[in-house]
Coordinates of C-alpha atoms in Angstrom, one line a residue:
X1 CA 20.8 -2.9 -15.3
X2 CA 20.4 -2.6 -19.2
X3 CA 20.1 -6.5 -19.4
X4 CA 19.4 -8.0 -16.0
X5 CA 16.4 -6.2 -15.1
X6 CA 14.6 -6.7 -18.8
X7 CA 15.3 -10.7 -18.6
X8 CA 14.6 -11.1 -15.0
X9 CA 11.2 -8.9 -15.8
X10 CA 10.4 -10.6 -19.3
X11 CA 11.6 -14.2 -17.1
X12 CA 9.0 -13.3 -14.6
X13 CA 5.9 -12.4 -16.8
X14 CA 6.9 -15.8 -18.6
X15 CA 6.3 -17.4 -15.4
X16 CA 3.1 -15.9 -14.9
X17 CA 1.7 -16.6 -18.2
X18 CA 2.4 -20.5 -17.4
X19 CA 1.2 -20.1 -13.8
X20 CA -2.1 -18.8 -15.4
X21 CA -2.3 -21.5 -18.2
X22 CA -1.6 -24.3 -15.5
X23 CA -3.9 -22.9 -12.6
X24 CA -6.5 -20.6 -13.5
X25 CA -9.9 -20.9 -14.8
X26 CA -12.7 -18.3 -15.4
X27 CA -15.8 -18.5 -12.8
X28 CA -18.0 -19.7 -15.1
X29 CA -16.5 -22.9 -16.2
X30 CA -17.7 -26.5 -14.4
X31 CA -15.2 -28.5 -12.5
X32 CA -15.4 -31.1 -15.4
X33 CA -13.3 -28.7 -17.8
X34 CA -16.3 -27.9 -20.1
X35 CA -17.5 -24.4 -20.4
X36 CA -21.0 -24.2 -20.0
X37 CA -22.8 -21.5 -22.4
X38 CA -24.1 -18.9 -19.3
X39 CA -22.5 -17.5 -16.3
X40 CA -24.6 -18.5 -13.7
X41 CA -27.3 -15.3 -12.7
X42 CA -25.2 -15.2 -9.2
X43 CA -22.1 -14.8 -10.3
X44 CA -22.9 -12.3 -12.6
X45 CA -24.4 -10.2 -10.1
X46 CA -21.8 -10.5 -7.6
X47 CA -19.3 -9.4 -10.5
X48 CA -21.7 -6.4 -11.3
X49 CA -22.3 -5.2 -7.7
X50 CA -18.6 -5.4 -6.7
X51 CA -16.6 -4.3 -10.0
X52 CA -17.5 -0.2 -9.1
X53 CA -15.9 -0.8 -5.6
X54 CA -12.8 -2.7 -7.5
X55 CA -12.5 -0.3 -9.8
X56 CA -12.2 2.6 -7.0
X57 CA -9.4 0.3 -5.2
X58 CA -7.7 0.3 -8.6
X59 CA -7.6 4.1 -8.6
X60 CA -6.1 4.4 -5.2
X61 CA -3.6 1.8 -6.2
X62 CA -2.6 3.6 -9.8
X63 CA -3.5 7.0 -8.8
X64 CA -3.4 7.5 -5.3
X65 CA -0.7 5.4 -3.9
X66 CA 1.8 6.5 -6.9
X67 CA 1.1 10.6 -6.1
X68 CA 1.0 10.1 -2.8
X69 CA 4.8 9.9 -3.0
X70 CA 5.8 12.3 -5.8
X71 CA 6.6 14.9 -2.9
X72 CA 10.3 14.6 -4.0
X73 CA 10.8 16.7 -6.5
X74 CA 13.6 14.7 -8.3
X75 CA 11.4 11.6 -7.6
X76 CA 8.4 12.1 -9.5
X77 CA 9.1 9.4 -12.4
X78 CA 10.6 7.0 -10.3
X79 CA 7.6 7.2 -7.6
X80 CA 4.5 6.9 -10.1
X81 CA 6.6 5.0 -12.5
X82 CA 8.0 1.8 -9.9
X83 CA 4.2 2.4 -8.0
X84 CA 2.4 1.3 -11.5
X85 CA 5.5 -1.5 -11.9
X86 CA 4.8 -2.5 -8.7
X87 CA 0.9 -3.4 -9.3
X88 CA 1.0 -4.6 -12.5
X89 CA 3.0 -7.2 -11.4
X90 CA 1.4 -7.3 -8.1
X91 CA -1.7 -7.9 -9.2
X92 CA -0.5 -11.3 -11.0
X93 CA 1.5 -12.4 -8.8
X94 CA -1.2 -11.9 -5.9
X95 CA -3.6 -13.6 -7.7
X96 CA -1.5 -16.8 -8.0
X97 CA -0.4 -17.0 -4.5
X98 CA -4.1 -16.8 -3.1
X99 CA -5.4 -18.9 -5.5
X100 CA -2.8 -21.8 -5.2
X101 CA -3.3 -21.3 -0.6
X102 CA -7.2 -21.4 -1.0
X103 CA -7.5 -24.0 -3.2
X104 CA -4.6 -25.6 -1.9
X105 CA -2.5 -26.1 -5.0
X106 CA -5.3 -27.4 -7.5
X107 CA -6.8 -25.4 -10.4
X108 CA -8.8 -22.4 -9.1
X109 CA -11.5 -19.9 -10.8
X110 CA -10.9 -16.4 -10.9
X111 CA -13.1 -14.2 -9.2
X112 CA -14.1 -10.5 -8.8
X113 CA -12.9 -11.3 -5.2
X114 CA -9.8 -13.0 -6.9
X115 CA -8.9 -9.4 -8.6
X116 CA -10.0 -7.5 -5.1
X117 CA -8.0 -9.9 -2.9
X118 CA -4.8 -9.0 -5.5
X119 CA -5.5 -5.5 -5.2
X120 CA -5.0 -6.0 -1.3
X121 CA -2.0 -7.8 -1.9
X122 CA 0.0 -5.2 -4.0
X123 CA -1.6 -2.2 -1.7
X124 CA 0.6 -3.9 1.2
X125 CA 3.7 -3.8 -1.1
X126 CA 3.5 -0.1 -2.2
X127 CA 3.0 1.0 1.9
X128 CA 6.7 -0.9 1.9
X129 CA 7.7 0.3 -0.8
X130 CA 6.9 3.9 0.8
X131 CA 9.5 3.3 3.4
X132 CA 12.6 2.6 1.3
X133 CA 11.5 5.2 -1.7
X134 CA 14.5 6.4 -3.6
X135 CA 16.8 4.1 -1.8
X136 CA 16.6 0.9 -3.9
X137 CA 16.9 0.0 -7.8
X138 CA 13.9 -1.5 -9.9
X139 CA 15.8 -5.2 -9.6
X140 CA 15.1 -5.1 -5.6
X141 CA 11.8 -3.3 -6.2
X142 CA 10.6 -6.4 -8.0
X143 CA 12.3 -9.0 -5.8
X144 CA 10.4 -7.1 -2.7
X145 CA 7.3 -7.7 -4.6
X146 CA 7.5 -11.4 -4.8
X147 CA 8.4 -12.0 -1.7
X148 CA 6.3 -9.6 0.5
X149 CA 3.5 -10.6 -1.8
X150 CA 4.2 -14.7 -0.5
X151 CA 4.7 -13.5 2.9
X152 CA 1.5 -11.4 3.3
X153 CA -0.5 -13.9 1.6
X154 CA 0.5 -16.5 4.4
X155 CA 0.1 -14.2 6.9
X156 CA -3.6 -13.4 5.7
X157 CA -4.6 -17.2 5.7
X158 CA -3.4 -18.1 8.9
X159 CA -5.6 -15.1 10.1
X160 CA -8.8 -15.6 8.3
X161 CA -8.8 -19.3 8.5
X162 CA -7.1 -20.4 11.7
X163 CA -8.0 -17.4 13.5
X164 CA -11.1 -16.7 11.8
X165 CA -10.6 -13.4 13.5
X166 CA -12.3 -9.9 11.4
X167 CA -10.4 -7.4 9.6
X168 CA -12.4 -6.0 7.1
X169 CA -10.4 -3.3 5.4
X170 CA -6.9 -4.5 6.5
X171 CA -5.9 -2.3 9.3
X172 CA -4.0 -4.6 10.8
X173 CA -3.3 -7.6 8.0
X174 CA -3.0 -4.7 5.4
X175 CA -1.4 -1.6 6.3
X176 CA 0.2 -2.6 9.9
X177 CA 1.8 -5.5 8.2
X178 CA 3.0 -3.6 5.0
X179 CA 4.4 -0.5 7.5
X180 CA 6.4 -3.0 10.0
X181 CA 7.5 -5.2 7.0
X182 CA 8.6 -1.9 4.7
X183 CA 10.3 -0.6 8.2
X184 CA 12.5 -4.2 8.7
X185 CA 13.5 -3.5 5.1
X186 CA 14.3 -0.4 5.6
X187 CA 16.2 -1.2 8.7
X188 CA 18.3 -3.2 7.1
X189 CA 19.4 -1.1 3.9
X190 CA 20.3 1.6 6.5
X191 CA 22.8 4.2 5.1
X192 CA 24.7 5.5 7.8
X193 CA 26.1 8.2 5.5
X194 CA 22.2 9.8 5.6
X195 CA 21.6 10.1 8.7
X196 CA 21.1 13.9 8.1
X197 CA 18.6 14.8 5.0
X198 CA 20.0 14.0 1.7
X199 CA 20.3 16.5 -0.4
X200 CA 18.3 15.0 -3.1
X201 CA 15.1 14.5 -0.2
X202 CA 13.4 17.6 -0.8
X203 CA 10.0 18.6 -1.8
X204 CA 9.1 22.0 -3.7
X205 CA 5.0 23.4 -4.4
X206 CA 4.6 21.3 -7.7
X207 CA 5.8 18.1 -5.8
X208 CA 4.0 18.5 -3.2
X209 CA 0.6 19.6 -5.1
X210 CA 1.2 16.3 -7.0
X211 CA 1.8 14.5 -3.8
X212 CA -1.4 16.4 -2.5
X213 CA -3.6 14.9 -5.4
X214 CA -2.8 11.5 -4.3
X215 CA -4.2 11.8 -0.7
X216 CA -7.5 13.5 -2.0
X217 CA -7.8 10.5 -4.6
X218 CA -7.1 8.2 -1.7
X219 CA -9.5 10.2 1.1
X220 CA -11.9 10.3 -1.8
X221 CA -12.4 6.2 -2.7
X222 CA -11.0 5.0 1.2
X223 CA -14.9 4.2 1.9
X224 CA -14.6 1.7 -1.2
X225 CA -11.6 0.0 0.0
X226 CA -12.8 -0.6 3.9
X227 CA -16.1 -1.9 2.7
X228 CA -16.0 -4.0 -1.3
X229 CA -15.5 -7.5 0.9
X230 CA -17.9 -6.7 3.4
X231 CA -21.4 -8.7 3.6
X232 CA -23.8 -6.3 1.2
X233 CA -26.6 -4.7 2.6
X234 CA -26.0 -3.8 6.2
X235 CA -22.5 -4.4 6.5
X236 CA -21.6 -2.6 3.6
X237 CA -23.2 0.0 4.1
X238 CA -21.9 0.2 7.5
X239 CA -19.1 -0.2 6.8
X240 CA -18.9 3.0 3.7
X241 CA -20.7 5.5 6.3
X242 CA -18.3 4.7 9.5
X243 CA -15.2 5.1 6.8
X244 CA -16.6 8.5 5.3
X245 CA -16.8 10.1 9.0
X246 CA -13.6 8.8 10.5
X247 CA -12.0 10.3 7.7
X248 CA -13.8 13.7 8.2
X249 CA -13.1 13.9 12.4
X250 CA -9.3 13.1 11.3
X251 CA -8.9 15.6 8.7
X252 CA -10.2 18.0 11.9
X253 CA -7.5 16.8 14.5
X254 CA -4.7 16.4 11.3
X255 CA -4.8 20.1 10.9
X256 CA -5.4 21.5 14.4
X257 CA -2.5 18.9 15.8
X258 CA -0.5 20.2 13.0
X259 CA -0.4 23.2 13.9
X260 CA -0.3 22.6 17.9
X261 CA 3.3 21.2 16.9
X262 CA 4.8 23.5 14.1
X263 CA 6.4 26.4 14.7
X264 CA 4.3 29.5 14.8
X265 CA 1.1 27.1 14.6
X266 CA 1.6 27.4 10.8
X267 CA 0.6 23.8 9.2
X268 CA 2.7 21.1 7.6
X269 CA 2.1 19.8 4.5
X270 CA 3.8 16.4 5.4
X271 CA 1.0 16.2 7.5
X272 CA -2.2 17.3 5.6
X273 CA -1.0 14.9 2.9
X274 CA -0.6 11.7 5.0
X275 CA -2.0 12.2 8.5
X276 CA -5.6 13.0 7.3
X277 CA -5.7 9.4 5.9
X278 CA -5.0 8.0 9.2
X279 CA -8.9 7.8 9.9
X280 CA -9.3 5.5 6.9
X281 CA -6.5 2.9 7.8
X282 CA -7.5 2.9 12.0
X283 CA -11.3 2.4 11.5
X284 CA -10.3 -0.5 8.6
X285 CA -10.9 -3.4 11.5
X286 CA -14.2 -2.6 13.0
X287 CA -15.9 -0.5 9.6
X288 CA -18.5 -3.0 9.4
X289 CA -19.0 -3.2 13.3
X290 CA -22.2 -1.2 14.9
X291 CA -19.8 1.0 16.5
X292 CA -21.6 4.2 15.7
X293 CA -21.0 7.5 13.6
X294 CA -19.6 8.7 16.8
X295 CA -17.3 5.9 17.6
X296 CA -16.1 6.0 14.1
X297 CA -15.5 9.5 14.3
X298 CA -13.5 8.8 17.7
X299 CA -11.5 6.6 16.6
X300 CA -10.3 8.8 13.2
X301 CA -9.4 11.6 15.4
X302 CA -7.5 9.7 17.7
X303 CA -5.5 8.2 14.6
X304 CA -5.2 12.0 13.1
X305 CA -3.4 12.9 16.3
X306 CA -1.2 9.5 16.9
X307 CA -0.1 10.0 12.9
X308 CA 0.9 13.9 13.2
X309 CA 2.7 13.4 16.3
X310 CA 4.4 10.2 14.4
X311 CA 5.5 12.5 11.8
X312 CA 6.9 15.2 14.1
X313 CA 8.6 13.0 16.8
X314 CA 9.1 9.2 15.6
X315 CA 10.1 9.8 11.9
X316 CA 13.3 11.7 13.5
X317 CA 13.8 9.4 16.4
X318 CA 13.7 6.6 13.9
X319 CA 16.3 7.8 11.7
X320 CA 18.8 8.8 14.5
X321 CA 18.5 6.2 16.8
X322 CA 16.9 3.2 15.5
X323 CA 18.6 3.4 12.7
X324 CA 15.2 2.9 10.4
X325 CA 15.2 5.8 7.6
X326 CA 11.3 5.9 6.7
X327 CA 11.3 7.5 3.3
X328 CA 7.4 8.2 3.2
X329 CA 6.6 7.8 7.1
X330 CA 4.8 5.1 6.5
X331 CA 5.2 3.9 10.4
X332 CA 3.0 6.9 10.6
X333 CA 0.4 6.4 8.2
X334 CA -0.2 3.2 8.3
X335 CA 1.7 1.2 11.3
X336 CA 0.6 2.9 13.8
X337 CA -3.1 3.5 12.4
X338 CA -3.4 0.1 11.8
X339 CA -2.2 -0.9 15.6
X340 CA -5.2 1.6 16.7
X341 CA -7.5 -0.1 14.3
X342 CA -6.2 -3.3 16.1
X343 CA -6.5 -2.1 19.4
X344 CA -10.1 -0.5 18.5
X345 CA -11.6 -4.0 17.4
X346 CA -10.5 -5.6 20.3
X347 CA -11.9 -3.3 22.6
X348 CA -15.1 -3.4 20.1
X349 CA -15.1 -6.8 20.5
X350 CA -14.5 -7.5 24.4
X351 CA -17.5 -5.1 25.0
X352 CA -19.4 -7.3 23.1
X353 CA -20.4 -4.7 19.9
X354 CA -19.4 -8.2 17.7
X355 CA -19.6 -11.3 17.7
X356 CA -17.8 -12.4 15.1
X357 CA -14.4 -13.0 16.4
X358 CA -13.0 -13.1 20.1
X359 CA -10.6 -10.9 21.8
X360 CA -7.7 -13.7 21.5
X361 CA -8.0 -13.5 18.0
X362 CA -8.1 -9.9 17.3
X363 CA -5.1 -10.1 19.8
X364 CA -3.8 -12.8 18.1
X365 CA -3.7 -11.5 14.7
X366 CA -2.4 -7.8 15.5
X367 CA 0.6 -9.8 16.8
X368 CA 1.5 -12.1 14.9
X369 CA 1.1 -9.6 11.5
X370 CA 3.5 -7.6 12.8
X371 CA 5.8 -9.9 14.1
X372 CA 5.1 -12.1 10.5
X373 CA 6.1 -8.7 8.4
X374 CA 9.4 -7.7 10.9
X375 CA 10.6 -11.3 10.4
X376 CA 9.7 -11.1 6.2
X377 CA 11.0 -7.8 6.4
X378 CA 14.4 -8.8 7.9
X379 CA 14.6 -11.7 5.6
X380 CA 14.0 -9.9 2.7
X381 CA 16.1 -7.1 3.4
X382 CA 19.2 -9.3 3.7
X383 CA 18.5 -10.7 0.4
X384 CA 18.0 -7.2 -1.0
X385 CA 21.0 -6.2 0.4
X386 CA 23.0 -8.6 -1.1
X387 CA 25.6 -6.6 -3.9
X388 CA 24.2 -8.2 -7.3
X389 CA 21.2 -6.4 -7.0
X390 CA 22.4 -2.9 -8.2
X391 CA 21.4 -1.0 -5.3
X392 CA 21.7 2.8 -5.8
X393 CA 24.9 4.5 -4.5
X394 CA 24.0 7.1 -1.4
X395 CA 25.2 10.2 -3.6
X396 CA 22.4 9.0 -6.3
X397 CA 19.1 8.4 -3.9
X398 CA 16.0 9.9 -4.5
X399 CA 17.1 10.8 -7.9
X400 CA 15.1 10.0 -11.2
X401 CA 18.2 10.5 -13.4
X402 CA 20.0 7.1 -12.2
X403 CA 17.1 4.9 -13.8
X404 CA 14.8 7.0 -16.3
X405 CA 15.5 9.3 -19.3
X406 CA 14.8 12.4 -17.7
X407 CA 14.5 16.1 -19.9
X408 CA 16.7 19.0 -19.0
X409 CA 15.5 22.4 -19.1
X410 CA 17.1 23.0 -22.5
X411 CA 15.3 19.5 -23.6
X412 CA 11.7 20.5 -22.7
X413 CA 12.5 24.1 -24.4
X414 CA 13.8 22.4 -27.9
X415 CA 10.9 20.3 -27.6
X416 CA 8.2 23.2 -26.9
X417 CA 9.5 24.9 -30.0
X418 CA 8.0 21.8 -32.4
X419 CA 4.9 21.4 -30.4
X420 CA 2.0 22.3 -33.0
X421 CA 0.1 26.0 -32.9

């Protein structure tokens, strides 16, 4: 790893660097190649109104996505470290690929949607990423973000411009497609020698209060994330109120389905820190549809229950019998929120709440996202798997020691003992 993951990172930012020089312009400059002296009052404002909602998208990437999965305790470094890894490079690489489709391989300008619509592209790599945490080195990690990143960018055309079907905050495009994609890889690198917990897979309090910080950053900015691309005004704000009480209702049914299922009704913290996000992900497809406080609210309870009895029955039956280890639960989470969301906007649709797709398409694009990520995900994961790519050994997952300089006891003592009065 010492030289082939430096010179196939420093190779790759080398890459981007031309790709930018060859391909990208700012907004502001005319197709004739000459800057002109002001940015034109439009664009301006649309970069004004939307940079608060990219910059709360950019918190749950950095902050709440990487905490989020610091619930292994020996996994803290590796989980917020590869998570900002992951979007840095994401982020580049994202806005390449949908720059280069949309334009169709001529010169593009760069956007405050062109950052946003990155964003989106690395937020589906980190849900994969959630299903094989601890179980692959940093070379795959950044092999999984260039293709994934290709893959969902495809995907996301064929549904907004053949389809022209309506997804607003990426139930199904976004987190269905990053769950069934991370899920394929997953499936793939399966370790038959854990088929019982690793010892390494454990949480203690001060993981999980980290981990528990990341869903409270994520519940917290959710609203910003289903409604940035949605038309201002109405939609918009639409689409931040139905967000802000689906979240609520699931939190409600997270914690009373929680402890229906636990022994002694006591609650699970596996739960609380993933299932109460459900709401956000499932009401993603139709948050800028007139569906009503209450329909919103609906629709986040019934994706608090679906995720906690995900957790408590499917993450096991996965692992056992499917063969799919799901580090995070991100089938949980994500994949089967985002089928509800999927579901929900059909059902929005057929009973004529919008107008702005068809049931066929709705139909159409739950499908073929999932089927697009299982096929990615299978393809990928055979490339991953192959040997040169320093995949950890089984008695070394979920382990911060194999790839980062981590402190002993005695280190962070010696250290304390210099720290200024």
């Amino acid at each position: 790893m010492r030289f082939k993951f430096p010179l196939m990172a420093i190779g790759l930012e080398v890459a981007m660097i031309v790709l930018f020089g060859v391909f990208v312009q700012y907004e502001n400059v005319q197709n004739s190649g000459q800057p002109s002296n002001t940015s034109s009052p439009a664009v301006m404002n649309s970069f004004f109104r939307l940079y608060p909602s990219f910059q709360h998208v950019h918190v749950m990437i950095f902050v709440g996505f990487g905490f989020l999965m610091t619930f292994l305790k020996k996994y803290g470094f590796s989980s917020v470290g590869f998570n900002f890894f992951i979007a840095a490079l994401g982020l580049q690489w994202g806005t390449i690929i949908k720059g280069l489709l949309n334009d169709h391989g001529e010169k593009f300008h760069i956007s405050i949607h062109s950052l946003i619509g990155a964003d989106f592209s690395t937020t589906t790599v980190l849900v994969s990423f959630g299903a094989v945490l601890g179980k692959i080195s940093p070379i795959q990690v950044l092999i999984m973000t260039i293709l994934e990143i290709a893959v969902f960018n495809g995907n996301e055309y064929l549904f907004a411009e053949i389809f022209q079907a309506t997804d607003i905050g990426g139930s199904m495009v976004i987190h269905a497609f990053g769950a069934y994609f991370g899920l394929a890889v997953a499936g793939i690198l399966y370790r038959s020698n854990q088929i019982w917990e690793h010892h390494n897979k454990q949480s203690d309090i001060y993981s999980d209060l980290f981990a528990m910080i990341g869903t409270l950053f994520l519940w917290i900015f959710w609203p910003s994330f289903n409604s940035t691309l949605a038309v201002p005004e109405e939609k918009q704000n639409r689409a931040i109120i139905n967000t802000y009480f689906s979240l609520a209702a699931c939190v409600l049914t997270s914690y009373a389905f929680s402890s229906l299922v636990e022994h002694r009704g006591k609650l699970s913290m596996v739960h609380i820190q993933n299932a109460t996000l459900a709401g956000g992900v499932a009401v993603g497809t139709c948050a800028d549809m007139e569906i009503n406080p209450y329909g919103s609210m609906i629709i986040g309870s019934i994706a608090g229950i679906v995720s906690v009895i995900g957790f408590k029955f499917l993450t096991p039956f996965f692992a056992t019998t499917l063969r799919i280890q799901d580090t995070c639960g991100v089938h949980n989470l994500h994949g089967l929120p985002g089928i509800v969301g999927g579901l929900a906007s059909i059902v929005v649709v057929a009973v004529g709440v919008s107008d702005v797709s068809t049931t066929a398409m709705q139909a159409a694009t739950l499908v073929i996202s999932v089927g697009t990520a299982v096929v990615g995900g299978l393809i990928t994961g055979l490339i991953l798997k192959l040997p040169i790519w320093e995949q950890p050994p089984d008695e070394d997952c979920y382990d911060d020691c194999v790839y980062w300089e981590v402190p002993t006891v005695d280190d962070s003592l010696s250290l304390s003992r210099f720290q200024p009065m």
